[in-house]
């Protein structure tokens, strides 16, 4: 059995994301904890009703995503990391981001998964166009 940390997924895709597949991908006999996260499209933002949104990614988005995953995987407590972000049009309730991390203990898994999600949100060159119920729209996280 390998003792190396694995970055199992690091994908930017227009296909639906599967939380269970990410969790299964980070399964490891050494792991006593698998922590996962789903970022789900909600129907509101800052008091306004959101009807739909679209994510657009820079061509380097997947490379950046894999770099972030590798940085989290470099933590000696982490056994495996899987993370994917969706692009394209999404509806309310669709999953936009999935992350999973395995470690020996729960505290380390929660911390590593939180770092993974925070770094992806901070560094990934993916922008969100929100459409509101009054027909207006806005781009979020644009440089």
Short mmCIF file of C-alpha atoms in Angstrom, two decimals:
data_model
loop_
_atom_site.label_atom_id
_atom_site.label_comp_id
_atom_site.label_asym_id
_atom_site.label_seq_id
_atom_site.Cartn_x
_atom_site.Cartn_y
_atom_site.Cartn_z
CA UNK A 1 0.00 0.00 0.00
CA UNK A 2 1.34 3.40 -0.99
CA UNK A 3 2.01 6.05 1.63
CA UNK A 4 2.05 8.84 -0.93
CA UNK A 5 -0.59 11.51 -1.06
CA UNK A 6 -2.68 11.40 -4.18
CA UNK A 7 -4.38 14.14 -6.12
CA UNK A 8 -7.09 11.99 -7.59
CA UNK A 9 -9.19 14.57 -9.43
CA UNK A 10 -8.50 18.09 -10.48
CA UNK A 11 -11.09 18.77 -13.14
CA UNK A 12 -12.94 21.71 -14.65
CA UNK A 13 -15.89 20.34 -16.60
CA UNK A 14 -19.25 21.18 -18.10
CA UNK A 15 -20.61 17.83 -16.89
CA UNK A 16 -22.59 17.32 -13.65
CA UNK A 17 -20.40 16.67 -10.60
CA UNK A 18 -20.69 13.54 -8.46
CA UNK A 19 -19.93 13.89 -4.75
CA UNK A 20 -19.95 10.13 -4.13
CA UNK A 21 -17.37 9.59 -6.89
CA UNK A 22 -15.08 12.18 -5.31
CA UNK A 23 -15.46 10.58 -1.87
CA UNK A 24 -14.76 7.12 -3.28
CA UNK A 25 -11.72 8.44 -5.14
CA UNK A 26 -10.05 9.62 -1.93
CA UNK A 27 -10.80 6.43 0.01
CA UNK A 28 -7.64 5.10 1.62
CA UNK A 29 -7.05 2.28 4.09
CA UNK A 30 -5.05 4.68 6.27
CA UNK A 31 -7.88 7.21 6.41
CA UNK A 32 -10.16 7.47 9.40
CA UNK A 33 -11.87 10.51 7.91
CA UNK A 34 -13.18 11.62 4.55
CA UNK A 35 -14.58 15.14 4.51
CA UNK A 36 -16.37 16.49 1.48
CA UNK A 37 -18.01 19.70 0.34
CA UNK A 38 -20.57 20.58 -2.32
CA UNK A 39 -21.05 24.13 -3.49
CA UNK A 40 -24.67 24.31 -4.64
CA UNK A 41 -26.28 27.05 -6.74
CA UNK A 42 -28.65 28.97 -4.48
CA UNK A 43 -31.67 31.06 -5.43
CA UNK A 44 -30.50 34.32 -3.89
CA UNK A 45 -27.51 36.63 -3.49
CA UNK A 46 -27.38 39.73 -1.31
CA UNK A 47 -31.16 39.88 -0.99
CA UNK A 48 -31.83 39.45 -4.71
CA UNK A 49 -33.51 36.44 -6.32
CA UNK A 50 -31.20 34.50 -8.63
CA UNK A 51 -32.92 32.56 -11.43
CA UNK A 52 -29.85 30.99 -13.03
CA UNK A 53 -26.15 31.41 -13.47
CA UNK A 54 -23.29 30.56 -15.72
CA UNK A 55 -19.65 29.88 -14.92
CA UNK A 56 -16.99 30.78 -17.45
CA UNK A 57 -13.42 29.57 -16.99
CA UNK A 58 -10.10 30.80 -18.25
CA UNK A 59 -8.13 28.21 -20.26
CA UNK A 60 -5.72 27.88 -17.29
CA UNK A 61 -8.50 27.08 -14.80
CA UNK A 62 -7.87 23.33 -14.68
CA UNK A 63 -4.12 23.85 -14.26
CA UNK A 64 -4.73 26.23 -11.37
CA UNK A 65 -7.23 23.80 -9.82
CA UNK A 66 -4.67 20.99 -9.95
CA UNK A 67 -1.99 23.26 -8.46
CA UNK A 68 -4.26 24.11 -5.53
CA UNK A 69 -5.09 20.41 -5.04
CA UNK A 70 -1.38 19.53 -5.10
CA UNK A 71 -0.64 22.18 -2.46
CA UNK A 72 -3.29 20.74 -0.15
CA UNK A 73 -2.06 17.22 -0.90
CA UNK A 74 1.45 18.27 0.16
CA UNK A 75 0.25 18.41 3.78
CA UNK A 76 1.70 15.27 5.42
CA UNK A 77 -1.63 14.62 7.16
CA UNK A 78 -3.51 14.39 3.85
CA UNK A 79 -3.85 11.02 2.10
CA UNK A 80 -5.83 12.04 -0.99
CA UNK A 81 -7.55 15.04 -2.58
CA UNK A 82 -10.26 15.26 -5.23
CA UNK A 83 -11.78 18.51 -6.47
CA UNK A 84 -13.80 19.58 -9.49
CA UNK A 85 -15.50 22.78 -10.61
CA UNK A 86 -18.30 23.04 -13.11
CA UNK A 87 -18.49 25.56 -15.95
CA UNK A 88 -21.34 26.47 -18.27
CA UNK A 89 -24.99 27.19 -17.47
CA UNK A 90 -26.26 25.90 -14.12
CA UNK A 91 -29.71 25.90 -12.60
CA UNK A 92 -30.72 26.48 -8.99
CA UNK A 93 -29.76 23.38 -7.01
CA UNK A 94 -27.00 22.27 -9.38
CA UNK A 95 -23.61 21.47 -7.89
CA UNK A 96 -20.87 23.89 -8.96
CA UNK A 97 -17.95 22.70 -6.81
CA UNK A 98 -17.11 19.36 -5.22
CA UNK A 99 -14.14 18.69 -2.95
CA UNK A 100 -13.12 15.66 -0.90
CA UNK A 101 -10.11 15.02 1.32
CA UNK A 102 -9.02 11.98 3.31
CA UNK A 103 -6.80 11.97 6.38
CA UNK A 104 -6.24 9.76 9.41
CA UNK A 105 -8.28 12.00 11.73
CA UNK A 106 -11.39 14.18 11.37
CA UNK A 107 -9.91 17.49 12.52
CA UNK A 108 -7.20 17.34 9.87
CA UNK A 109 -9.73 16.34 7.20
CA UNK A 110 -12.08 19.21 8.04
CA UNK A 111 -9.19 21.68 8.05
CA UNK A 112 -7.72 20.41 4.78
CA UNK A 113 -11.09 20.42 3.00
CA UNK A 114 -11.79 23.97 4.21
CA UNK A 115 -8.35 25.11 2.97
CA UNK A 116 -8.99 23.40 -0.37
CA UNK A 117 -12.34 25.10 -0.91
CA UNK A 118 -11.06 28.50 0.26
CA UNK A 119 -8.02 28.35 -2.05
CA UNK A 120 -10.10 27.22 -5.03
CA UNK A 121 -12.53 30.10 -4.45
CA UNK A 122 -9.65 32.60 -4.07
CA UNK A 123 -7.46 31.50 -6.97
CA UNK A 124 -9.45 29.70 -9.63
CA UNK A 125 -9.94 31.85 -12.75
CA UNK A 126 -13.63 31.05 -13.09
CA UNK A 127 -16.21 33.81 -13.22
CA UNK A 128 -19.90 33.66 -12.41
CA UNK A 129 -22.68 35.47 -14.28
CA UNK A 130 -25.80 35.67 -12.16
CA UNK A 131 -29.18 36.38 -13.70
CA UNK A 132 -31.79 37.91 -11.38
CA UNK A 133 -35.58 37.66 -11.45
CA UNK A 134 -35.88 41.26 -12.68
CA UNK A 135 -33.86 40.41 -15.80
CA UNK A 136 -30.67 42.14 -14.69
CA UNK A 137 -27.38 40.31 -14.37
CA UNK A 138 -23.97 40.69 -12.81
CA UNK A 139 -20.58 39.09 -13.14
CA UNK A 140 -18.91 37.98 -9.91
CA UNK A 141 -15.20 37.38 -9.25
CA UNK A 142 -14.12 39.07 -12.48
CA UNK A 143 -10.65 40.62 -12.54
#
